[in-house]
Coordinates of C-alpha atoms and ligand atoms in Angstrom, one line a residue:
X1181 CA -31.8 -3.0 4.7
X1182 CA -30.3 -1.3 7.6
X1183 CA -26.9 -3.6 9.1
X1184 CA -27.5 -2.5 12.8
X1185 CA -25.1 -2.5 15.6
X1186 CA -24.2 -5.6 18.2
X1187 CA -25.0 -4.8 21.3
X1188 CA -24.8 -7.7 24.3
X1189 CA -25.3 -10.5 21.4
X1190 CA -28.4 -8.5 19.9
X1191 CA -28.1 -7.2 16.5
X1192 CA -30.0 -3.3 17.4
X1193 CA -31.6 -1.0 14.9
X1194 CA -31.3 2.4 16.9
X1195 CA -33.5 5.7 16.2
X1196 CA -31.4 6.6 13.5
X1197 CA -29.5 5.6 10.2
X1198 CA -26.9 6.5 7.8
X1199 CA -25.5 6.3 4.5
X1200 CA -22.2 5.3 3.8
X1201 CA -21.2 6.4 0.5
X1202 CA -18.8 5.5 -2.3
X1203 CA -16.2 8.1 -3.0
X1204 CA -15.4 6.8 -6.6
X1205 CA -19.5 7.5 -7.4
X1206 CA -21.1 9.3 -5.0
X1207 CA -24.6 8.4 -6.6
X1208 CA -23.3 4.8 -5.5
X1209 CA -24.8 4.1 -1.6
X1210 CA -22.9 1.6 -0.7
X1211 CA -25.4 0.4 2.7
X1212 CA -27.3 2.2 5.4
X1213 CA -26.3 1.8 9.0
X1214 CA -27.7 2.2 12.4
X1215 CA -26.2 5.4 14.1
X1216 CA -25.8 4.2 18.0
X1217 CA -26.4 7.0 20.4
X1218 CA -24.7 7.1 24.0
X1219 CA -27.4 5.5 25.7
X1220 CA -26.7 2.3 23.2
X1221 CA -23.0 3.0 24.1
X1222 CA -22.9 3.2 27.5
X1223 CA -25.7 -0.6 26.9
X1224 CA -22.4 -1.9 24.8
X1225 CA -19.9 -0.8 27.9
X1226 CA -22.5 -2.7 30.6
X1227 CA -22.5 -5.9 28.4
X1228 CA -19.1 -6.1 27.8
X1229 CA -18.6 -5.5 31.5
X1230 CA -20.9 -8.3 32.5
X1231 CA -19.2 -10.7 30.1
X1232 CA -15.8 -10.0 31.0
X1233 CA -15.3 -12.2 34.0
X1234 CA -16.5 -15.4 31.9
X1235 CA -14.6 -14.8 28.7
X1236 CA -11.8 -13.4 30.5
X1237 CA -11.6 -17.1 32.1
X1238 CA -12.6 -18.8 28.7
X1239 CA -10.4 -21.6 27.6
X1240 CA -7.6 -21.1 25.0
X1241 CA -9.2 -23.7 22.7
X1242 CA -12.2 -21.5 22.5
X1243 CA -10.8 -18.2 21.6
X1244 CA -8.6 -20.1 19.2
X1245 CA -11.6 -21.7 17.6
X1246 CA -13.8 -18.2 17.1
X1247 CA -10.5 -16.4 15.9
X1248 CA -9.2 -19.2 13.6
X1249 CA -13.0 -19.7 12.2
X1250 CA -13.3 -15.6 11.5
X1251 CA -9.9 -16.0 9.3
X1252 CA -10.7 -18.3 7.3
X1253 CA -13.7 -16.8 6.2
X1254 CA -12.2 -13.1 5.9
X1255 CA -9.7 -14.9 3.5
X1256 CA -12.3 -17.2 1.8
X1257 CA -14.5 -13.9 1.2
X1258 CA -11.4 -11.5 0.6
X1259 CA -12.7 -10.5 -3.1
X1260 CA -16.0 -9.8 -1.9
X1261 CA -15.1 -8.2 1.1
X1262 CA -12.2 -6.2 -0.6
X1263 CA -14.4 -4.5 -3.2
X1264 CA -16.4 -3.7 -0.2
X1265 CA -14.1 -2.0 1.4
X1266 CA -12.6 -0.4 -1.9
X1267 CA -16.1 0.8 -2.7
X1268 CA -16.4 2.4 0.6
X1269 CA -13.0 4.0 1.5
X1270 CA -11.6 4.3 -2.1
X1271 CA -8.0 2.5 -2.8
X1272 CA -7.9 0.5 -5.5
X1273 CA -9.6 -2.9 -5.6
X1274 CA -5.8 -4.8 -5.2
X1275 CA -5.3 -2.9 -2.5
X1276 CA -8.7 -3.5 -0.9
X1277 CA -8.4 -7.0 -0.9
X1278 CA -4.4 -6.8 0.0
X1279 CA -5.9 -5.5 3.7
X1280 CA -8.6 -7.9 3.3
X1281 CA -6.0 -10.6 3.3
X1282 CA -3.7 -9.2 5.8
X1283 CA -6.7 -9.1 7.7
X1284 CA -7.4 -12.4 7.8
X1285 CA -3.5 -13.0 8.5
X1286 CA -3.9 -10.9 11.9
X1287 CA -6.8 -13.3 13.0
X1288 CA -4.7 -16.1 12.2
X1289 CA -1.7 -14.6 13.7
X1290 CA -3.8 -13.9 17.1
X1291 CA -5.9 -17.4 16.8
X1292 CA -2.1 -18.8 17.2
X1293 CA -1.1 -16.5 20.2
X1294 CA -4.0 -17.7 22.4
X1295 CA -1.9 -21.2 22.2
X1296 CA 1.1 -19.9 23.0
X1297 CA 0.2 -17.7 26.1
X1298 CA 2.9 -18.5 28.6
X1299 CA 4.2 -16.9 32.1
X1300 CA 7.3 -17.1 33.9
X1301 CA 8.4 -19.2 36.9
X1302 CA 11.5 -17.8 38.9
X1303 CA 13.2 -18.3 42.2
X1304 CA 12.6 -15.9 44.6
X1305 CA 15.4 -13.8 46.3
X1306 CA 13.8 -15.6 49.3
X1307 CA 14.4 -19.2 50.0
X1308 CA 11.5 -21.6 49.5
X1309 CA 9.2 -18.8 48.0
X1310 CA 8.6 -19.5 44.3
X1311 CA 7.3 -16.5 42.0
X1312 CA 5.5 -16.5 39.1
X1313 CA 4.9 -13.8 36.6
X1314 CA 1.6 -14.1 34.1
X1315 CA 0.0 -11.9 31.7
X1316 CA -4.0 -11.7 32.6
X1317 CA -6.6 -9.6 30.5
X1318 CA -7.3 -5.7 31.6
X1319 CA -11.3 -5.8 30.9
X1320 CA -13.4 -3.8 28.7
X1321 CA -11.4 -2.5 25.6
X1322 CA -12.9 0.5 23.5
X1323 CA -11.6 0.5 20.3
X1324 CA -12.1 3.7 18.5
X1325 CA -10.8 3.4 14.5
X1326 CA -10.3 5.9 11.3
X1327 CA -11.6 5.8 8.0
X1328 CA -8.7 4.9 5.9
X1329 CA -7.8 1.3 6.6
X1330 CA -11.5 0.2 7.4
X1331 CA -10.2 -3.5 8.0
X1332 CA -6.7 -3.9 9.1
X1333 CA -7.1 -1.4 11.8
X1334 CA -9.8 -2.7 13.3
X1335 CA -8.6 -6.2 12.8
X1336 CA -5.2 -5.6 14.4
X1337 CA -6.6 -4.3 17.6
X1338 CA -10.1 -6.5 18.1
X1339 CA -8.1 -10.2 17.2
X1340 CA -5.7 -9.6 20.4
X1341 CA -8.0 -7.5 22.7
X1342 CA -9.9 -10.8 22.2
X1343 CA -7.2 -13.3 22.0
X1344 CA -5.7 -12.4 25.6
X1345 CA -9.1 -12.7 27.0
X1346 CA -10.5 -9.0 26.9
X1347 CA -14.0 -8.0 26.2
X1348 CA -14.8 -4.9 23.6
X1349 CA -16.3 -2.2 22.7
X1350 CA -16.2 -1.1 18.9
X1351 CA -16.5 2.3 17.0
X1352 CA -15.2 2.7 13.5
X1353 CA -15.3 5.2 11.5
X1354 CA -18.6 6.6 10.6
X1355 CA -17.2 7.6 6.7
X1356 CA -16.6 3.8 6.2
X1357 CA -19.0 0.8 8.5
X1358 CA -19.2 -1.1 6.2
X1359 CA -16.1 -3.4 6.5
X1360 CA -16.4 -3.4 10.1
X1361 CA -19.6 -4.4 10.2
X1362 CA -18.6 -7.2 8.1
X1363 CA -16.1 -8.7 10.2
X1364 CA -18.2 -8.0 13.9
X1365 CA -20.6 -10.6 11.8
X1366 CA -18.0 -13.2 10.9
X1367 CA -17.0 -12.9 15.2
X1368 CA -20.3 -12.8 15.8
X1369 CA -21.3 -15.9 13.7
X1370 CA -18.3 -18.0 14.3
X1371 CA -18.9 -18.0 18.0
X1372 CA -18.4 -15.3 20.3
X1373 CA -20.5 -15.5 23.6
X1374 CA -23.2 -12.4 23.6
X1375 CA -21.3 -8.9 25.0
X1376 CA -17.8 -10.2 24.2
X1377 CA -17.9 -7.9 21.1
X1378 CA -20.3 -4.9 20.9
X1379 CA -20.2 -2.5 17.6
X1380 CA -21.7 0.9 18.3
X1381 CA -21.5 2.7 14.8
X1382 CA -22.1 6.6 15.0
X1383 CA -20.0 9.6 15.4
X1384 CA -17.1 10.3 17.5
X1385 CA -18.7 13.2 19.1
X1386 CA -21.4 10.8 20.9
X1387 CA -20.6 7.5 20.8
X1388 CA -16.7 7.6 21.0
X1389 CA -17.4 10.4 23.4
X1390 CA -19.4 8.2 25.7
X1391 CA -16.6 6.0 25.2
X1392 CA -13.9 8.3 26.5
X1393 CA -16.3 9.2 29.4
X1394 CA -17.3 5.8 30.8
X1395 CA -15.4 4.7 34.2
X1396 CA -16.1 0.7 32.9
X1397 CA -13.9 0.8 30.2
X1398 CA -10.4 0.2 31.4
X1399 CA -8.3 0.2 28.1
X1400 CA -9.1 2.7 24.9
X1401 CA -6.8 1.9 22.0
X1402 CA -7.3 4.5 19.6
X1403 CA -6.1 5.2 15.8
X1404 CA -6.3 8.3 13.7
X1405 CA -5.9 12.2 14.3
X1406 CA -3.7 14.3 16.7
X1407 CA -6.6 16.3 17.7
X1408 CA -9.1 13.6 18.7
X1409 CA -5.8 11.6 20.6
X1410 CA -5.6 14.0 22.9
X1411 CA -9.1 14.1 23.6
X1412 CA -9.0 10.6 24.2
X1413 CA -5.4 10.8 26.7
X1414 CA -6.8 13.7 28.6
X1415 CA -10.0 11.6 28.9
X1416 CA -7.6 8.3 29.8
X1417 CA -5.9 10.2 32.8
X1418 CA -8.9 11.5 34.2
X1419 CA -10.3 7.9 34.5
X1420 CA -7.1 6.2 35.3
X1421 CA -7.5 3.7 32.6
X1422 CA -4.7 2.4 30.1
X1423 CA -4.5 4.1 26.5
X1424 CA -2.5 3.9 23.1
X1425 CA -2.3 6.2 20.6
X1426 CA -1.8 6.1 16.5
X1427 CA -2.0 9.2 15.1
X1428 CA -0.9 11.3 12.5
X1429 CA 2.7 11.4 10.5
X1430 CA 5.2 13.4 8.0
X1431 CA 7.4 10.7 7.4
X1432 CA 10.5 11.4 5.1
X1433 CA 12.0 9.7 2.1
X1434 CA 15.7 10.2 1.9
X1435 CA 17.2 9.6 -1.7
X1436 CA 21.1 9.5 -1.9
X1437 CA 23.3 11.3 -5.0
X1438 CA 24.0 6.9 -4.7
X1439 CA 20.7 5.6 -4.7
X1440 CA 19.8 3.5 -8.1
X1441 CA 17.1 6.0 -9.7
X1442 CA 14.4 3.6 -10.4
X1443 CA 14.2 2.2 -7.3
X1444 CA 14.2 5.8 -5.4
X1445 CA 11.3 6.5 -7.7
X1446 CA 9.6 3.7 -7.4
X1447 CA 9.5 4.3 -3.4
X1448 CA 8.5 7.5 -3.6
X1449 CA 6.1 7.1 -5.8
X1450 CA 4.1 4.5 -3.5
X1451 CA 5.3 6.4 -0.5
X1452 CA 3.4 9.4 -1.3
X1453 CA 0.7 8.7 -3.4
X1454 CA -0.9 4.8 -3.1
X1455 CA -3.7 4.8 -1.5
X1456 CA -4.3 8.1 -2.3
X1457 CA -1.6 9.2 0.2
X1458 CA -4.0 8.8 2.7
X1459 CA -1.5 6.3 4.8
X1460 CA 0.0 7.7 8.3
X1461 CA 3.2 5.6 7.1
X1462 CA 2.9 8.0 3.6
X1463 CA 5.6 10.4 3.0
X1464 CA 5.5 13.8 2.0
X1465 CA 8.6 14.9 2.5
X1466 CA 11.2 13.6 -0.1
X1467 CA 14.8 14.5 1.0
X1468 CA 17.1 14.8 -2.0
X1469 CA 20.9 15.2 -2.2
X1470 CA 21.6 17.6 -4.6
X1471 CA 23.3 15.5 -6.9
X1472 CA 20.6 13.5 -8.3
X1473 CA 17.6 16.1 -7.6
X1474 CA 17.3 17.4 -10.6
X1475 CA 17.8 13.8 -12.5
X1476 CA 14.9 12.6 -9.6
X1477 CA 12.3 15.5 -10.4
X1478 CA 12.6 14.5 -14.1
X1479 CA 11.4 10.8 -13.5
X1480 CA 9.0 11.6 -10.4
X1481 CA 7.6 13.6 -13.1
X1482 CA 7.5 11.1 -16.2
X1483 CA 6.2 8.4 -13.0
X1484 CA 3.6 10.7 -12.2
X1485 CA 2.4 11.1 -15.8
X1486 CA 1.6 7.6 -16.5
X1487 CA -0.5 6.8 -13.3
X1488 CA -4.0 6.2 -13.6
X1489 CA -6.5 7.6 -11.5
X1490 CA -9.7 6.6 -11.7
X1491 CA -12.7 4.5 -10.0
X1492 CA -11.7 2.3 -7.6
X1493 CA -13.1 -0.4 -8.6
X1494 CA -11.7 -0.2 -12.8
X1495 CA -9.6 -2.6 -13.7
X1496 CA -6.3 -0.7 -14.3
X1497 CA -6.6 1.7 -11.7
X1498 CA -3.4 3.0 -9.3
X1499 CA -4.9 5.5 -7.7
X1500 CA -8.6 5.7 -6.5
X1501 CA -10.4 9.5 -5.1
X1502 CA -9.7 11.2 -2.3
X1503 CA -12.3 9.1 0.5
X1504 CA -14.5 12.7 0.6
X1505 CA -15.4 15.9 -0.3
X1506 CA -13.6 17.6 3.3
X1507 CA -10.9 15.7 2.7
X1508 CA -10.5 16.5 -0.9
X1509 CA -10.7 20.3 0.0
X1510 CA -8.2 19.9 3.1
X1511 CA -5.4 18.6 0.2
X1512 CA -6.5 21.5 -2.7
X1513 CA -6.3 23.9 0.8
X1514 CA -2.7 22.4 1.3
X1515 CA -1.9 22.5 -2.9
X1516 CA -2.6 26.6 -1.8
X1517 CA -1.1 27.0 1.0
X1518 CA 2.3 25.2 -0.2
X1519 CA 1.7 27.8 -3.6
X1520 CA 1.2 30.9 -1.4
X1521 CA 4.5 29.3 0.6
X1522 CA 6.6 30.1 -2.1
X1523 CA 7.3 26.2 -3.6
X1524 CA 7.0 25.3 -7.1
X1525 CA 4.2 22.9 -8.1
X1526 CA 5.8 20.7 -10.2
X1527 CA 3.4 18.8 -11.3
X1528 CA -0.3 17.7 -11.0
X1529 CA -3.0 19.4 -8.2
X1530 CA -5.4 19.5 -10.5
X1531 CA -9.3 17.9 -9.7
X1532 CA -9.9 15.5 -12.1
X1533 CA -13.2 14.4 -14.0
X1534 CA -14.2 10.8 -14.6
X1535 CA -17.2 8.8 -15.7
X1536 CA -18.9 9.0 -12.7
X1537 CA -19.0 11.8 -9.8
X1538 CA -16.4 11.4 -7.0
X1539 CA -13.5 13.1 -5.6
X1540 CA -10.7 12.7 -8.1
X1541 CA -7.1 14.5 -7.9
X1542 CA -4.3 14.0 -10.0
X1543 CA -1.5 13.5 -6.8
X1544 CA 0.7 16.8 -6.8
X1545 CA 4.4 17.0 -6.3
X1546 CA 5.8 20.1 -5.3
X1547 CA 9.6 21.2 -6.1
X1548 CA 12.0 24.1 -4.2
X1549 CA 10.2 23.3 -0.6
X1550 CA 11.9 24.1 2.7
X1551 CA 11.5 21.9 5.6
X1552 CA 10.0 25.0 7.5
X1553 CA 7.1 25.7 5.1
X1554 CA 3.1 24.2 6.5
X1555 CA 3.3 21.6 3.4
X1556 CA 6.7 20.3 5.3
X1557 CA 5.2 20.0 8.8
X1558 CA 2.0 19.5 9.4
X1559 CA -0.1 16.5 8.0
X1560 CA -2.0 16.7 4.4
X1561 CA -3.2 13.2 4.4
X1562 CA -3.4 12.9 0.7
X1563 CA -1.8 12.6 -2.8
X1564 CA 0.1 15.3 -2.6
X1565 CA 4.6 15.2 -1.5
X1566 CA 7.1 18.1 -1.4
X1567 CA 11.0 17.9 -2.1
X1568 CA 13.8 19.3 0.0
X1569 CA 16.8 20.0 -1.7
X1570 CA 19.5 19.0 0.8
X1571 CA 23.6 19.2 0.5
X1572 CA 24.5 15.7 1.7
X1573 CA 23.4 12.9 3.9
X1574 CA 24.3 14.6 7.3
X1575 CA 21.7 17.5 6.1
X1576 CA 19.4 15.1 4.5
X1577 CA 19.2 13.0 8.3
X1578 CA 19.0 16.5 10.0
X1579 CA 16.0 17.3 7.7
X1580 CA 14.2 13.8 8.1
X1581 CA 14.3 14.3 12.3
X1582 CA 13.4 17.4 11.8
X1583 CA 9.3 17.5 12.6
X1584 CA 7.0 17.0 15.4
X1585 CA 6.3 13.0 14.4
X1586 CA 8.3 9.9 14.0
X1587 CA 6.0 7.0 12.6
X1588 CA 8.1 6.1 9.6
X1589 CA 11.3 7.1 7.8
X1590 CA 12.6 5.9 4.7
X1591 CA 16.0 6.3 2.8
X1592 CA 17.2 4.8 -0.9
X1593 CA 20.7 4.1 -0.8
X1594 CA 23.3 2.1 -2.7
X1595 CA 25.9 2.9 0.0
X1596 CA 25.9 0.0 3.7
X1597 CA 27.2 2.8 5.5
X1598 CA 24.6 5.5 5.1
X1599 CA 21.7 2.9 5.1
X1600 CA 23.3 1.6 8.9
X1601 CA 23.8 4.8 9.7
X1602 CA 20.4 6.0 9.3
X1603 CA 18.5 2.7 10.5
X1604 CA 20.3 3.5 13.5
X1605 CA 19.7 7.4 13.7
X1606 CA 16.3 7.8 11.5
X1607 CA 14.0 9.2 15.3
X1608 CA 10.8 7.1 13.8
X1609 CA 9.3 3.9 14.7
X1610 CA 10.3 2.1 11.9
X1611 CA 12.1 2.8 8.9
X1612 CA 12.6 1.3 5.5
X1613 CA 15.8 0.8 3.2
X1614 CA 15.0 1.1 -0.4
X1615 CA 11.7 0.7 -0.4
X1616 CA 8.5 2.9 0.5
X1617 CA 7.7 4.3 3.9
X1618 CA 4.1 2.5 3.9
X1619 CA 3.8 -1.1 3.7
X1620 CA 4.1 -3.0 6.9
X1621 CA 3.8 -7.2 7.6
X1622 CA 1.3 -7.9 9.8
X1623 CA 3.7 -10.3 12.5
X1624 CA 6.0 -7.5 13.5
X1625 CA 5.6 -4.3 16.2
X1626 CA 3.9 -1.3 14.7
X1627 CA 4.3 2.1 15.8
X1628 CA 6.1 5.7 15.9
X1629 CA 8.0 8.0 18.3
X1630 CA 7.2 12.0 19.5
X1631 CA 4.0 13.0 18.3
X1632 CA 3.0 10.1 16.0
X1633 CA 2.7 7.5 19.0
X1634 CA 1.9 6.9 22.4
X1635 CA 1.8 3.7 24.7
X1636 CA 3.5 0.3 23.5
X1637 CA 3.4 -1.1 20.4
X1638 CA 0.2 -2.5 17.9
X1639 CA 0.4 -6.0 16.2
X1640 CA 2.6 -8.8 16.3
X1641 CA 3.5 -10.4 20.1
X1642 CA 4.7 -6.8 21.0
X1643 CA 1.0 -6.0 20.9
X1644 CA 0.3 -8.2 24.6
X1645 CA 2.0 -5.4 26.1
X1646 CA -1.3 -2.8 25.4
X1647 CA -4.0 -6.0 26.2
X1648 CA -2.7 -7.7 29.2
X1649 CA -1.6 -6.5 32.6
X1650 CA 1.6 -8.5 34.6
X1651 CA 0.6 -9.9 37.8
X1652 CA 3.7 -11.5 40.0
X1653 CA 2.3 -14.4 42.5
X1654 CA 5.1 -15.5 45.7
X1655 CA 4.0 -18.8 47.2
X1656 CA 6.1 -20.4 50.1
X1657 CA 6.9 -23.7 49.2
Ligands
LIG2923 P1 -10.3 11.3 13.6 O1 -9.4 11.5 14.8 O2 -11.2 12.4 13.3 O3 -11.2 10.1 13.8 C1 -10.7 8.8 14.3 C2 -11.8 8.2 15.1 O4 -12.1 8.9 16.3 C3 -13.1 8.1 14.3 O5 -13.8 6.9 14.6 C4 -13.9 9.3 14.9 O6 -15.3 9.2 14.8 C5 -13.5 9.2 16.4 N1 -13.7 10.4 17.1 C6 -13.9 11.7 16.7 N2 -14.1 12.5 17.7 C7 -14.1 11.8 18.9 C8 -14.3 12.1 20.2 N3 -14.6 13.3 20.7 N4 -14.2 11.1 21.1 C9 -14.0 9.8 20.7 N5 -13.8 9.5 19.4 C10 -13.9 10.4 18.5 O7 -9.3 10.9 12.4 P2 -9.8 10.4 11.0 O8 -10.6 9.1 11.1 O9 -10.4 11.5 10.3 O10 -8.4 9.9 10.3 C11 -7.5 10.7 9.7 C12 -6.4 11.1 10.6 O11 -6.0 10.0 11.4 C13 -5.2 11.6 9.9 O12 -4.7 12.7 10.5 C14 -4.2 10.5 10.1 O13 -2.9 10.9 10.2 C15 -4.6 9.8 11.3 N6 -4.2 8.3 11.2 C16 -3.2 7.8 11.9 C17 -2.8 6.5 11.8 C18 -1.7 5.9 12.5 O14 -1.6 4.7 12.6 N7 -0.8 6.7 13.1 C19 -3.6 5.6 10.9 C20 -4.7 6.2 10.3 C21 -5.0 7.6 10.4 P3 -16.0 9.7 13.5 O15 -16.5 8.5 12.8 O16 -17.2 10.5 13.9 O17 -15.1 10.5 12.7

């Protein structure tokens, strides 16, 4: 059966389908899907444009309700829907239903904003003129995602586009539909009056395209590479419309001569290679003082050893494939490139053969890098991490600002001073003490700096910033 796309409240099969296939077994078709065109785009931008002024004056109650009802059923179905998602994107079946989870704890998060949405009342400068200051929804929102968190993302940007009263239009990734399908039915289902939510599956090139193009849609929040963000600002500017950007990162790992050894290892080891490194918040740069370098190689090394890497799915497996075969040969191009660079490959690089056909590499860690080598600036996006020999912590902090990005930064330290020091100094959106440069809660502002980032802030109450507009009312008393 073809899952088609949700257009104006109508579930719509299109001209065209496609196969969305599992990485870990590509004999394995995980579902077929309806490939929107533009013309059912530009249908999805008119619907949510003519349903805007109702939900946008739609009582809190109601939103509440739909977004409340749609967590509790991601969470009640996060097994199922988590080795959906692992059997479409890849990561390992814990982490499939960890984002599954988290989710359904966005939805909950956002089900509690909508009663909580509050304004300001303030004397004017004037006498007897009162002001107010309240947040009111922008209109349509496209939401354009990437492949590699096929849940979370979208979550994290539909729940408050919806909660602060928005309408939306939807394009995931075309490598992965399946999750995203799964939770536009759950909206769907628990509620949502017809054009609030429209999915248009299909490439970038069209449907996101049309997207960018369309003068109705007043908000685009976008996630995933450097290339297609600009498209999408250049786009924003011509249109006058609002935009935020997520997009790629080279985040460093810092570990201090001080920093207790497992723990460093530990990090980095999740830093660079869960979730098949795909992660913006990965790193692939591991800064190390010279003092323990050598002692840090050694166990990265007897780490790396043990992992398993294997089907998604297996019970017992910490690392899943790469999510496809262009991907897989952008990370053996990178394994190359950093070779021909002059580093040492340390360990691993190799493709990997398991039971079943997929795209298996056994994550690579490569020794004697310099910050100034393609491997140390520019994005790999999988399982595969340099280190940078550094002097001490003033070169180790010059290395880690060093790059066009700033999503995450990461240090392990035993000493108060250097971990203050670099908390306050580290030029990245967020940045992590001891532990790995990926793994964010759900409640609290996410986002980089420089080239990672553009526009405020996703998730938490930071994220009413991107899906409401201020307006400032003066009556005379
Ligand atoms: P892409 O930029 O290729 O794709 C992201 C989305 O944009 C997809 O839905 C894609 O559609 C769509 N798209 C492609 N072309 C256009 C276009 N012309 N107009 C509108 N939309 C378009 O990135 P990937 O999905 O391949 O993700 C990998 C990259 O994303 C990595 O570089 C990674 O760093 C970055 N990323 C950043 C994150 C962050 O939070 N900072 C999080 C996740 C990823 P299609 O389905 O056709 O590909």
């Amino acid at each position: 059966m073809v899952q088609k796309n949700l257009i104006d409240g109508e579930w719509i099969a299109g001209s065209e389908a496609f196969r969305n296939i599992n990485p870990s077994d590509t004999n394995d078709v995980v579902g077929e899907y309806a490939r929107a065109s533009a013309e059912d785009a530009r249908a999805a931008i008119a619907a949510a444009k003519a349903a805007f002024p109702a939900w946008s004056r739609s009582g809190i109650l109601e939103r509440h309700a739909i977004l409340r009802k749609t967590a509790d059923e991601i969470l009640a179905r996060k097994d199922e829907l988590g080795k959906l998602l692992s059997r479409e994107e890849g990561k390992t079946l814990a982490e499939g239903i960890g984002e599954t989870v988290r989710a359904g704890q966005i939805f909950d998060f956002f089900a509690g904003e909508c009663l909580r949405l509050a304004g300001e009342v303030l004397p004017s400068a004037r006498p007897n003129i009162g002001v107010e200051i309240t947040r009111e929804p922008i209109g349509v929102v496209g939401i354009i995602t990437p492949w590699n968190f096929p849940i979370a993302i979208p979550a994290w940007k539909i729940a408050p586009a919806l909660c602060y009263g928005n309408t939306v239009v939807f394009k995931p990734a075309e490598l992965v539909p399946g999750s995203s399908w799964a939770i536009v039915d759950i909206l769907h289902r628990a509620g949502l009056p017809k054009g609030v939510l429209n999915l248009v599956m299909g490439k970038g090139s069209v449907v996101g395209q049309a997207m960018l193009d369309s003068p109705d849609i007043h908000a685009i929040t976008f996630t995933g590479s450097t290339g297609t963000g600009k498209r999408v600002a250049l786009a924003s500017v011509e249109h006058n419309r609002k935009y935020q950007l997520e997009m790629g990162g080279k985040n460093p790992f810092v570990v201090l001569d001080d920093a207790d050894l497992a723990v460093a290892v530990e990090a980095a080891v999740n830093s660079a290679f869960f979730s098949t490194g795909q992660r913006c918040t990965a790193s692939s740069r591991l800064i190390v003082t010279e003092g323990i370098h050598d002692r840090f190689v050694a166990a990265m090394g007897e780490r790396m050893k043990g992992l398993v890497i294997d089907d998604a799915l297996k019970a017992g497996t910490q690392i899943g494939p790469v999510v496809d075969e262009s991907q897989l040969n952008q990370d053996t191009d990178y394994i190359a490139i950093g070779r021909q660079e002059g580093a040492k490959l340390a360990f691993g690089g190799e493709l990997l053969k398991r039971d079943t056909p997929g795209f298996y590499l056994q994550p690579a860690l490569f020794t004697e890098a310099t910050n100034a080598m393609r491997i140390s600036r520019e994005e790999i996006f999988g399982p595969v991490a340099s280190v940078i020999r550094v002097k001490d912590y003033d070169e180790a902090l010059i290395v880690a600002n060093d790059t066009p990005f700033g999503l995450s930064s990461g240090i392990a330290t035993t000493s108060l001073k250097h971990a203050t020091h670099f908390k306050r100094n580290a030029d990245a959106g967020m940045v992590m003490v001891n532990l790995p440069t990926a793994g964010v809660d759900f409640h609290v502002p996410f986002g980089g700096r420089k080239g990672s980032s553009h526009g405020s802030r996703e998730q938490g109450r930071y994220a009413a910033e991107f899906y409401t507009t201020v307006k400032t009312a003066y009556t005379l008393a």
